[in-house]
PDB file of C-alpha atoms in Angstrom:
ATOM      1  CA  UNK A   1     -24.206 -25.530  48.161  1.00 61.00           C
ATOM      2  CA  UNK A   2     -20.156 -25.176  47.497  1.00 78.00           C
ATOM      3  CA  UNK A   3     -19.507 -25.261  44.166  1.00 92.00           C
ATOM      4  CA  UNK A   4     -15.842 -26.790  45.226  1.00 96.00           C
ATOM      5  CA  UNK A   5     -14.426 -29.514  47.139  1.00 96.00           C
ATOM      6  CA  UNK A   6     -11.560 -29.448  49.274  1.00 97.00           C
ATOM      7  CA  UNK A   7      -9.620 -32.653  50.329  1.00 97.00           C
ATOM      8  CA  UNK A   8      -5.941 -32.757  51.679  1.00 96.00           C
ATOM      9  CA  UNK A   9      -4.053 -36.268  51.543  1.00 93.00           C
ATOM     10  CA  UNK A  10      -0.401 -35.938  53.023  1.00 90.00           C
ATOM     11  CA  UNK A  11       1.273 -32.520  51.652  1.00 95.00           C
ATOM     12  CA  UNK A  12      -1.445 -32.609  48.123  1.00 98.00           C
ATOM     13  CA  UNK A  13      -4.406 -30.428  47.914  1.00 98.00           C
ATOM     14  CA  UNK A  14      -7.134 -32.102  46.008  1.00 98.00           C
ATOM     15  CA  UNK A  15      -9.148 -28.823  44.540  1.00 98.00           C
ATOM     16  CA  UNK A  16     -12.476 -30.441  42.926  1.00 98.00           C
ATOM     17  CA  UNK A  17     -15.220 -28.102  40.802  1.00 97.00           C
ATOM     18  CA  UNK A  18     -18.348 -29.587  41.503  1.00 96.00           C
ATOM     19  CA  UNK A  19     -21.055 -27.555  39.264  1.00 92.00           C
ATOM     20  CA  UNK A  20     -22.850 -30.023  37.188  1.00 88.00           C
ATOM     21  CA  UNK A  21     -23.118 -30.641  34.520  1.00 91.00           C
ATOM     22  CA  UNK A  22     -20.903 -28.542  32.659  1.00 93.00           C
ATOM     23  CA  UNK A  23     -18.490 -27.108  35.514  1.00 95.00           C
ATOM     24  CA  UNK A  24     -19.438 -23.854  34.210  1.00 92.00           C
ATOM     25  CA  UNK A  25     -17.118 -21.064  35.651  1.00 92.00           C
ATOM     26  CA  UNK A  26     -19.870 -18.621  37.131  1.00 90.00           C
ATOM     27  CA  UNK A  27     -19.190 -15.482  38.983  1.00 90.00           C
ATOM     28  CA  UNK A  28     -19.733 -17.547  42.045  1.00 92.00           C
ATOM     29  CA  UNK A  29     -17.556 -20.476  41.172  1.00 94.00           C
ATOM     30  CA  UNK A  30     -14.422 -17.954  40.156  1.00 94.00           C
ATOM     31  CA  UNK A  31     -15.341 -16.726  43.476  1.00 94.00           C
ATOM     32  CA  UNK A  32     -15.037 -19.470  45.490  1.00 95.00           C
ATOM     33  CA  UNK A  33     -11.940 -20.339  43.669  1.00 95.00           C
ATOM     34  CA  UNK A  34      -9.749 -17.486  44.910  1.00 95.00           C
ATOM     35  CA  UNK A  35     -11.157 -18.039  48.433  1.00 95.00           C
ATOM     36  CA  UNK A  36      -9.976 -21.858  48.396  1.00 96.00           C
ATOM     37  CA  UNK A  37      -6.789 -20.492  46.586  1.00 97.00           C
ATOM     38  CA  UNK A  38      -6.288 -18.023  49.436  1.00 96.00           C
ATOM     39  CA  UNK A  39      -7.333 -21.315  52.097  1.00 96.00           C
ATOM     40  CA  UNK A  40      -4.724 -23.491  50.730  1.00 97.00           C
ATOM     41  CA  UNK A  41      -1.789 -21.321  50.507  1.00 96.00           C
ATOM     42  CA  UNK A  42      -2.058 -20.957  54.357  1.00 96.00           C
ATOM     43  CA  UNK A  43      -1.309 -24.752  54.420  1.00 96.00           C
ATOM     44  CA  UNK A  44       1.989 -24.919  55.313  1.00 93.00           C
ATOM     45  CA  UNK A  45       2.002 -28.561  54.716  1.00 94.00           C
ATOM     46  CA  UNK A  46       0.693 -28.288  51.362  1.00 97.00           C
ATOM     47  CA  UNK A  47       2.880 -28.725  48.497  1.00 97.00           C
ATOM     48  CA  UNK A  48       1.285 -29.644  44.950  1.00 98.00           C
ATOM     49  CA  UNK A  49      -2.171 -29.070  44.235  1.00 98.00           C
ATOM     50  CA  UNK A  50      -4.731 -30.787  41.833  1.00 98.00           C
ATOM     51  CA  UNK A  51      -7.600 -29.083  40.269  1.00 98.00           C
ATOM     52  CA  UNK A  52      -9.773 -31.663  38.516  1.00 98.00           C
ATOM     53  CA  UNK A  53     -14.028 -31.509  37.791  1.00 97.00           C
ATOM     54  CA  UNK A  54     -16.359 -33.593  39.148  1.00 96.00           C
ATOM     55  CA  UNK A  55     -19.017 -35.648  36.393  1.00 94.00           C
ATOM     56  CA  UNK A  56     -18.629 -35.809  32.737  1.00 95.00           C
ATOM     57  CA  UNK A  57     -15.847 -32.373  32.366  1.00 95.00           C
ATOM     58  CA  UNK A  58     -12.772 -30.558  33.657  1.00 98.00           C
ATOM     59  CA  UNK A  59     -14.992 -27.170  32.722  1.00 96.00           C
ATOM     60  CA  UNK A  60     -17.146 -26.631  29.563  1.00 92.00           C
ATOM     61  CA  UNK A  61     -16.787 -23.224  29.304  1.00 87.00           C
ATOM     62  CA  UNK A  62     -18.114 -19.964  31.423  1.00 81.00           C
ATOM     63  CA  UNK A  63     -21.876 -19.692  32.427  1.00 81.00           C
ATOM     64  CA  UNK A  64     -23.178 -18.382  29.233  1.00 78.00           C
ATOM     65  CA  UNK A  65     -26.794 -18.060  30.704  1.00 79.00           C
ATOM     66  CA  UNK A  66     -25.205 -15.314  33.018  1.00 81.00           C
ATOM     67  CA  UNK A  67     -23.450 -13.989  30.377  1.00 75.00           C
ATOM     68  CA  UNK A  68     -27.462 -12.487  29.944  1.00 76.00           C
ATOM     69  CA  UNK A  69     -27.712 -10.183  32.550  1.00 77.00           C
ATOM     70  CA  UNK A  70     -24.514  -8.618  31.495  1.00 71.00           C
ATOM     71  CA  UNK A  71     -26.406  -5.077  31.135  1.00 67.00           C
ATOM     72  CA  UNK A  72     -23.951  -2.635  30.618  1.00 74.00           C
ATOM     73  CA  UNK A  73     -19.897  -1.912  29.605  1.00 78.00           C
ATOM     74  CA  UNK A  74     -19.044  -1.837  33.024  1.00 78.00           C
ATOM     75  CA  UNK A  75     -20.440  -5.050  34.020  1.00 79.00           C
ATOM     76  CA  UNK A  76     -19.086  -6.779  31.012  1.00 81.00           C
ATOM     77  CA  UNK A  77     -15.564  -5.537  31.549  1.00 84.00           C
ATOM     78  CA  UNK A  78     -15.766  -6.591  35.685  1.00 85.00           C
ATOM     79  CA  UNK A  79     -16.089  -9.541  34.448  1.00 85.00           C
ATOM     80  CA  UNK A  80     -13.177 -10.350  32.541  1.00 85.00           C
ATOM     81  CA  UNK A  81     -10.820  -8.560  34.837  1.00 90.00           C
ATOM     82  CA  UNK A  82     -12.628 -10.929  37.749  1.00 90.00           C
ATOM     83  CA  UNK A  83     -11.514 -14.002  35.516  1.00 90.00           C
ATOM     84  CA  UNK A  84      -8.310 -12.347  34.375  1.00 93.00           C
ATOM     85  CA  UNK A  85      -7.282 -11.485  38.240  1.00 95.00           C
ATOM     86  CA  UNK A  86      -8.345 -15.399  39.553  1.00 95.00           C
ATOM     87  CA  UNK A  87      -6.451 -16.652  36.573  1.00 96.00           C
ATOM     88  CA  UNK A  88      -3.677 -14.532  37.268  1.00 94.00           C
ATOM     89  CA  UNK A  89      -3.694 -15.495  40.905  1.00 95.00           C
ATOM     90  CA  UNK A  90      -3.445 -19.764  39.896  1.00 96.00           C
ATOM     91  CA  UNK A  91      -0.282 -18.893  37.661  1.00 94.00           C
ATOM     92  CA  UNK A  92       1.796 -17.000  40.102  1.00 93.00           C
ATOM     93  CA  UNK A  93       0.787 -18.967  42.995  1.00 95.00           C
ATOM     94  CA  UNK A  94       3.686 -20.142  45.105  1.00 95.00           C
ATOM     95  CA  UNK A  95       2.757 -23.907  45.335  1.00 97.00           C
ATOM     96  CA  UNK A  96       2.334 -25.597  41.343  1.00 98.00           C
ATOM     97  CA  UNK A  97      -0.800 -26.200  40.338  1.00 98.00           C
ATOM     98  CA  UNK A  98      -1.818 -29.297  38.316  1.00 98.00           C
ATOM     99  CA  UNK A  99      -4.589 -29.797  35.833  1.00 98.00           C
ATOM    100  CA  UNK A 100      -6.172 -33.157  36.042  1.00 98.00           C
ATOM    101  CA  UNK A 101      -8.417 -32.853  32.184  1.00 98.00           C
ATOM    102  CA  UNK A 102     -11.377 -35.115  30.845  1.00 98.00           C
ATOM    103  CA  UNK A 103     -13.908 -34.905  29.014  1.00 97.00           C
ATOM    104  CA  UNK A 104     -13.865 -30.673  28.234  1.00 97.00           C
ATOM    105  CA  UNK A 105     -11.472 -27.816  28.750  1.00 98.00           C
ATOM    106  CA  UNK A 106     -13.345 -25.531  26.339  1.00 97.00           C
ATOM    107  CA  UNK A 107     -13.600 -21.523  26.734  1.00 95.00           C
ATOM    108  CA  UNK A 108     -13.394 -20.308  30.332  1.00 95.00           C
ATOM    109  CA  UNK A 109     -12.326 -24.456  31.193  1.00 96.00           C
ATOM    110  CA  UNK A 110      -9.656 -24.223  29.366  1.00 98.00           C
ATOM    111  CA  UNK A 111      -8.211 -20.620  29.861  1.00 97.00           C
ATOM    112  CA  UNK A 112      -8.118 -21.694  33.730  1.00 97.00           C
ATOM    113  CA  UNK A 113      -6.235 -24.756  32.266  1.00 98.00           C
ATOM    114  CA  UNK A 114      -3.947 -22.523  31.272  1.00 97.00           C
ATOM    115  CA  UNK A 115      -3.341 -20.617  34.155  1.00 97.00           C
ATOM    116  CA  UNK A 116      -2.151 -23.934  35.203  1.00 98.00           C
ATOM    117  CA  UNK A 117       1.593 -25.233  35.339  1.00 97.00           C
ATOM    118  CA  UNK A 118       1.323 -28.342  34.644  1.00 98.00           C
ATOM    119  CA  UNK A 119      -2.005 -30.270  32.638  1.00 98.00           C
ATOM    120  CA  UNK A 120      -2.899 -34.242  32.575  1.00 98.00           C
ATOM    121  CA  UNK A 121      -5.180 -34.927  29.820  1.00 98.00           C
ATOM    122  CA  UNK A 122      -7.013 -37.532  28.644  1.00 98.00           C
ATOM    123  CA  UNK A 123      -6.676 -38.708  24.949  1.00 98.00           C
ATOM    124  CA  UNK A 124     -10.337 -38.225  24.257  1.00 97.00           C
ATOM    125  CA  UNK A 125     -10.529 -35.084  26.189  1.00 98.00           C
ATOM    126  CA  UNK A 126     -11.580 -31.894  23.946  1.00 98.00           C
ATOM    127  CA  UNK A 127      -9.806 -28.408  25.038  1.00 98.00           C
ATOM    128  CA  UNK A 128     -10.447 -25.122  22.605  1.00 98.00           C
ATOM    129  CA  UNK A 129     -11.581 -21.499  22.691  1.00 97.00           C
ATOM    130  CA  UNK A 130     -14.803 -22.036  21.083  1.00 96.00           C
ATOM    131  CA  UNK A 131     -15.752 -17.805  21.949  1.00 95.00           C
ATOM    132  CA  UNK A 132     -16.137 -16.945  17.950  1.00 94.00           C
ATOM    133  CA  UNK A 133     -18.457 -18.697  17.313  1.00 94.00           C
ATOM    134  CA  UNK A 134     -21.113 -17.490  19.658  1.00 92.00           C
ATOM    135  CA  UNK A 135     -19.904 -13.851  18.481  1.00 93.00           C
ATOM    136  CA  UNK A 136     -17.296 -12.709  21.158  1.00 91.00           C
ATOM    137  CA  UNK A 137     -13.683 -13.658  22.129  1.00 92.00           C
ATOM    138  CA  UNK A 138     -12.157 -15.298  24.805  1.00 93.00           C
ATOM    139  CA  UNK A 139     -12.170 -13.104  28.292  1.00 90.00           C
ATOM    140  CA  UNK A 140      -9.818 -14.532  30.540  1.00 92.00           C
ATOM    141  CA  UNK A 141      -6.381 -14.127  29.646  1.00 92.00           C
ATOM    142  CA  UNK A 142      -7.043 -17.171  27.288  1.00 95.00           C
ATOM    143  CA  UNK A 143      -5.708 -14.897  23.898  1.00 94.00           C
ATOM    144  CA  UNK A 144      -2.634 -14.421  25.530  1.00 92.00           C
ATOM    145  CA  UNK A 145      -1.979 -18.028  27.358  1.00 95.00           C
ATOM    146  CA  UNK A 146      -2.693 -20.172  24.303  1.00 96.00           C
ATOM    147  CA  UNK A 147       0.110 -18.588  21.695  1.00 95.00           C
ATOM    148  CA  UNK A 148       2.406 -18.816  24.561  1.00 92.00           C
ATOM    149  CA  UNK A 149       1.920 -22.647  24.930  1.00 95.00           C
ATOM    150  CA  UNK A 150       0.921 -23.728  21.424  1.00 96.00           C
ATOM    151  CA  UNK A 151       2.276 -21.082  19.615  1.00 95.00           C
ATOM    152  CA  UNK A 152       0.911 -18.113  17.315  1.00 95.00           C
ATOM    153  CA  UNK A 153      -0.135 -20.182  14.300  1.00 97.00           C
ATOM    154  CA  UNK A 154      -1.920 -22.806  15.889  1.00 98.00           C
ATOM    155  CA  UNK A 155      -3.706 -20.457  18.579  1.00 97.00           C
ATOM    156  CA  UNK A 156      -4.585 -18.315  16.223  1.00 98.00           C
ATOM    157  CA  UNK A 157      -6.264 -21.161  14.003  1.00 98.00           C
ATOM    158  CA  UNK A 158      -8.140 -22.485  17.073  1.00 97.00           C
ATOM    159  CA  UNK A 159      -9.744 -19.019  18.104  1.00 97.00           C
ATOM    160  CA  UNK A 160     -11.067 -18.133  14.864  1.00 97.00           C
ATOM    161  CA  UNK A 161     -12.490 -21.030  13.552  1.00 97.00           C
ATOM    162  CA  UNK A 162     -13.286 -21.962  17.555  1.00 96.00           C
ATOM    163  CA  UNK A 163     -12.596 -25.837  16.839  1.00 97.00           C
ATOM    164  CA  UNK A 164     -11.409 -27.842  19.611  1.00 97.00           C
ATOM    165  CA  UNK A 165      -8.295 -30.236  19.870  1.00 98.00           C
ATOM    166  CA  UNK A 166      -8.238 -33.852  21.033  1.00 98.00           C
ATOM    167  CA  UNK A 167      -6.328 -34.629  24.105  1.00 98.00           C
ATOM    168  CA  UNK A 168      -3.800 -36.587  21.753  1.00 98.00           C
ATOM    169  CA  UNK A 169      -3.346 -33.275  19.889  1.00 98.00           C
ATOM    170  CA  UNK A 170      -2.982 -31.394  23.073  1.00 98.00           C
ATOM    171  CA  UNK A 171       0.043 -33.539  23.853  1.00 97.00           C
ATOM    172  CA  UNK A 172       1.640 -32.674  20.203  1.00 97.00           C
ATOM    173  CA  UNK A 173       1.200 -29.194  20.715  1.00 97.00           C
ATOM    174  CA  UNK A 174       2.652 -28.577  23.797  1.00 97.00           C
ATOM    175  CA  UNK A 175      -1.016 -28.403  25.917  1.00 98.00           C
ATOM    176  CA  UNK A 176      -0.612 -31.509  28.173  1.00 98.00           C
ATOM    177  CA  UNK A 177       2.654 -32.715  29.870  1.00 98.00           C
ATOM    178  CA  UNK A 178       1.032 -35.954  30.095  1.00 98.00           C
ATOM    179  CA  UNK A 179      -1.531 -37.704  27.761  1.00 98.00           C
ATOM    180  CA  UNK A 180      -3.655 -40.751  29.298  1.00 98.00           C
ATOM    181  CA  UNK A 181      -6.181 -43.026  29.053  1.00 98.00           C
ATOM    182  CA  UNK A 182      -8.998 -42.389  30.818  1.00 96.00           C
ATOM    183  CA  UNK A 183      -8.657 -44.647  33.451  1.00 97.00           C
ATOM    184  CA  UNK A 184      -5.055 -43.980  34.464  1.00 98.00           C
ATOM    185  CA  UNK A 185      -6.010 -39.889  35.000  1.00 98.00           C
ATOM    186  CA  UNK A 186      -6.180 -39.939  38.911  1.00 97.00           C
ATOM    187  CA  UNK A 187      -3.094 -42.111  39.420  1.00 98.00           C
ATOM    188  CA  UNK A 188      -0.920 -40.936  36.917  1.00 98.00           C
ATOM    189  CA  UNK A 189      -2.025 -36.861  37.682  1.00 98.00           C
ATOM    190  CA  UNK A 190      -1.373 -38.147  42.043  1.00 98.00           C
ATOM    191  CA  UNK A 191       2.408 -39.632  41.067  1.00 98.00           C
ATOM    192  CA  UNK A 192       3.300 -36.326  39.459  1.00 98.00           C
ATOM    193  CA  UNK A 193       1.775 -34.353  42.529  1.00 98.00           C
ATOM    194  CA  UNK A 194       3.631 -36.732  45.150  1.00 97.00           C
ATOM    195  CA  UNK A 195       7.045 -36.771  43.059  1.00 96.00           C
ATOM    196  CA  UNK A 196       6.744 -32.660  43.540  1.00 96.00           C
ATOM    197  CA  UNK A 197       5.430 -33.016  47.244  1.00 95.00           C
ATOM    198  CA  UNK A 198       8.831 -35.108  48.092  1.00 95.00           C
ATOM    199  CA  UNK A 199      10.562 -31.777  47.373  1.00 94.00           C
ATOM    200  CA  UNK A 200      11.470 -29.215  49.753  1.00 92.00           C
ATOM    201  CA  UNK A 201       9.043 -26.591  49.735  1.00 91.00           C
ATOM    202  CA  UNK A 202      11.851 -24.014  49.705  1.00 91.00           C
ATOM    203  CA  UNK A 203      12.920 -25.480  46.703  1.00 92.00           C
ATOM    204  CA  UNK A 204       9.143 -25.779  45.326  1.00 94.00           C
ATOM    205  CA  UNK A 205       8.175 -21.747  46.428  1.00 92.00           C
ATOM    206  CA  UNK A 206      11.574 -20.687  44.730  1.00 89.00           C
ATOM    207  CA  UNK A 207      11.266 -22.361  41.497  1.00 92.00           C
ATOM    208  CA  UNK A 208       7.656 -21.351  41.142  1.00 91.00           C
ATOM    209  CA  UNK A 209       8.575 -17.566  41.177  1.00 88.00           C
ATOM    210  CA  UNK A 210      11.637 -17.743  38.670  1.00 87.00           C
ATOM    211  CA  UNK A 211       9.566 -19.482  36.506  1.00 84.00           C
ATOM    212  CA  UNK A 212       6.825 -16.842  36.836  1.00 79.00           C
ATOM    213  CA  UNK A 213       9.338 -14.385  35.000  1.00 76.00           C
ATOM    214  CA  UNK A 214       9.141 -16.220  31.628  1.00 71.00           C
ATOM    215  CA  UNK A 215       6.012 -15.367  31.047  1.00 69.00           C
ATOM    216  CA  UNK A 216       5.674 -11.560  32.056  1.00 65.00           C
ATOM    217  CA  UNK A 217       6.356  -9.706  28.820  1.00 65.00           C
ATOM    218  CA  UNK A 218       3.881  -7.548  27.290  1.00 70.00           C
ATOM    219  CA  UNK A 219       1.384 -10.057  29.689  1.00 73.00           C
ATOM    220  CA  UNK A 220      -0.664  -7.221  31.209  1.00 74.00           C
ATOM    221  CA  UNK A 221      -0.511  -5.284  28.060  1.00 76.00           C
ATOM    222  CA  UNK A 222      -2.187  -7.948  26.331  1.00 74.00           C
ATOM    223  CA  UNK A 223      -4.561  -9.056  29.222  1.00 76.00           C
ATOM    224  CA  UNK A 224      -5.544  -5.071  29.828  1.00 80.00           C
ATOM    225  CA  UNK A 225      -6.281  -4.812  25.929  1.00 80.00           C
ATOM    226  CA  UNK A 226      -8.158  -8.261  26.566  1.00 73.00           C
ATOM    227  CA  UNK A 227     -10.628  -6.918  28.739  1.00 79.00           C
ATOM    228  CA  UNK A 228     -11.144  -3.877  26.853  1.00 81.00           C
ATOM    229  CA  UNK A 229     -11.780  -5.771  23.386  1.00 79.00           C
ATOM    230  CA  UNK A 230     -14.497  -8.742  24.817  1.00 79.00           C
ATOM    231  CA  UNK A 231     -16.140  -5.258  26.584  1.00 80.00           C
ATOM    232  CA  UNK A 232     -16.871  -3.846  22.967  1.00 80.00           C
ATOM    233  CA  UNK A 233     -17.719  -7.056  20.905  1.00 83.00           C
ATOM    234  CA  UNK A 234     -19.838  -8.061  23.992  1.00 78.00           C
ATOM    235  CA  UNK A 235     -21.887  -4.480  22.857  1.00 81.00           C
ATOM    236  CA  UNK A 236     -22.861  -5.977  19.540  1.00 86.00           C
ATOM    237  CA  UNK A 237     -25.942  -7.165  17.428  1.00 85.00           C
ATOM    238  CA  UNK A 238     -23.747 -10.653  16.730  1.00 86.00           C
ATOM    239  CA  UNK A 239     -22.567 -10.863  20.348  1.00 84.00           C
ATOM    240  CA  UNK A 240     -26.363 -11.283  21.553  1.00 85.00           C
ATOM    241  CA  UNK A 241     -27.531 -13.344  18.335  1.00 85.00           C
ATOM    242  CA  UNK A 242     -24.510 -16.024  19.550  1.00 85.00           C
ATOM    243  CA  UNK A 243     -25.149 -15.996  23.138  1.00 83.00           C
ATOM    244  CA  UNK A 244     -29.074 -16.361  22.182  1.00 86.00           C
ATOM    245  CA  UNK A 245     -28.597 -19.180  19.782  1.00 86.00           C
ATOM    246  CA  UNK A 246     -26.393 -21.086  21.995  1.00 83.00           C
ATOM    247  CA  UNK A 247     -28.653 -20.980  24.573  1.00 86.00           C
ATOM    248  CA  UNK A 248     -31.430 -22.230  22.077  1.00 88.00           C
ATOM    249  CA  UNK A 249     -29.241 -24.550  20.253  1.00 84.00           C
ATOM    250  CA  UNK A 250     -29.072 -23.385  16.928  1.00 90.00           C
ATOM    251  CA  UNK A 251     -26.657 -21.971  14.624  1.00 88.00           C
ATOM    252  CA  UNK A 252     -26.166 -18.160  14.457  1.00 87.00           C
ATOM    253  CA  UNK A 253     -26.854 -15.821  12.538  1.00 88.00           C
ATOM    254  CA  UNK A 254     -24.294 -13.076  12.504  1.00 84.00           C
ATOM    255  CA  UNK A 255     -25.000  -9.721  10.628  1.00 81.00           C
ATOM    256  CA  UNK A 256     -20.688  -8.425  11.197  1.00 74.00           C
ATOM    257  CA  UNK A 257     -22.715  -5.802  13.356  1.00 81.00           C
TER     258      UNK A 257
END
């Protein structure tokens, strides 16, 4: 079964996760992202796209029940640099890429939020890097997207104490262009993409790879020391007490080991 839909209406690509219930991103779903990434930008036709998530979330997280047969270093470290490269590929791509946001961005949701250039979001909507508190730290570029969009101070409050923001909060901080009621998500997210589609794609492809400059300094520094970091913690006693409680739905216990 896909894990994504696919619809195209005029010059807008309508990119949908469908992985109930919680969107998680699994190796599977990140792959099956870049493929419909790589699909789409051989549209010439197409250009804005919308990501959005099917059911109750935009994406609650990454699949922590894979995050079990992790077995080794090496597997660990694939896959942040599989998430880091599919991230990576969203925010330079040459068409923009809109995030349509309810109910969840949290973890792996909302670091491919990020990766996003422009985000809708609902004003009951919760987004956050939640990662500390099941003993390991965000894996997908998500340490060094967040400061960049909320700034330092307030990224570095919502890593370490791994508390979400409101959608209304979101909009104060710089996370969401747009902040919306729930029911005016699809129409107001589908004016933004049409009001970019009326463009010349020239003009569109051109703008989208100046803009990609602003953000390149001491990125793959940060990303590469990213991937090395969640490796280690992932080695640790409190790494697989976190994962293990979450999936039993209690509270850690963590031993700083």
């Amino acid at each position: 079964m896909s894990l994504l839909k696919l619809d195209i209406e005029d010059n807008i690509a309508i990119l949908t996760i469908e992985s109930p219930p919680a969107n998680a991103l699994s190796t599977k779903l990140l792959s099956s992202l870049d493929e419909q990434f790589e699909v789409i930008n051989k549209n010439e036709n197409v250009k804005a796209i919308i990501l959005k998530g099917e059911g109750k979330f935009f994406s609650a997280g990454a699949d922590i029940k894979e995050f079990t047969s992790l077995q080794n270093a090496s597997d660990t470290t694939s896959l942040a640099e599989n998430g880091q490269k599919v991230f990576k590929k969203i925010e330079n791509n040459p068409i923009p890429v809109i995030a349509s946001i309810h109910g969840a961005a949290l973890g792996g949701g909302l670091e491919l939020a990020l990766s996003c250039h422009i985000r809708i979001v609902t004003k009951t909507a919760i987004l956050g890097l939640p990662e500390t508190t099941l003993g390991i730290i965000p894996g997908f570029a998500g340490t060094q997207r967040l400061p960049n969009v909320v700034g330092q101070a307030k990224a570095t409050e919502m890593m370490l104490t791994g508390d979400p923001i409101s959608g209304v909060e979101a909009g104060k901080y710089g996370l969401a262009n747009h902040v919306v009621e729930e029911e005016e998500l699809e129409d107001v997210t589908k004016k933004i993409a049409r009001k970019i589609a009326s463009k010349s794609k020239l003009t569109i492809n051109h703008v989208m790879e100046l803009v990609s400059y602003a953000t390149r300094e001491n990125f793959e520094e940060g990303v590469a020391k990213e991937a090395e970091l969640f490796t280690d913690v992932f080695q640790t006693e409190d790494a697989s007490e976190g994962i293990q409680a979450f999936i039993e739905k209690r509270k850690p216990s963590f031993k700083d080991k």
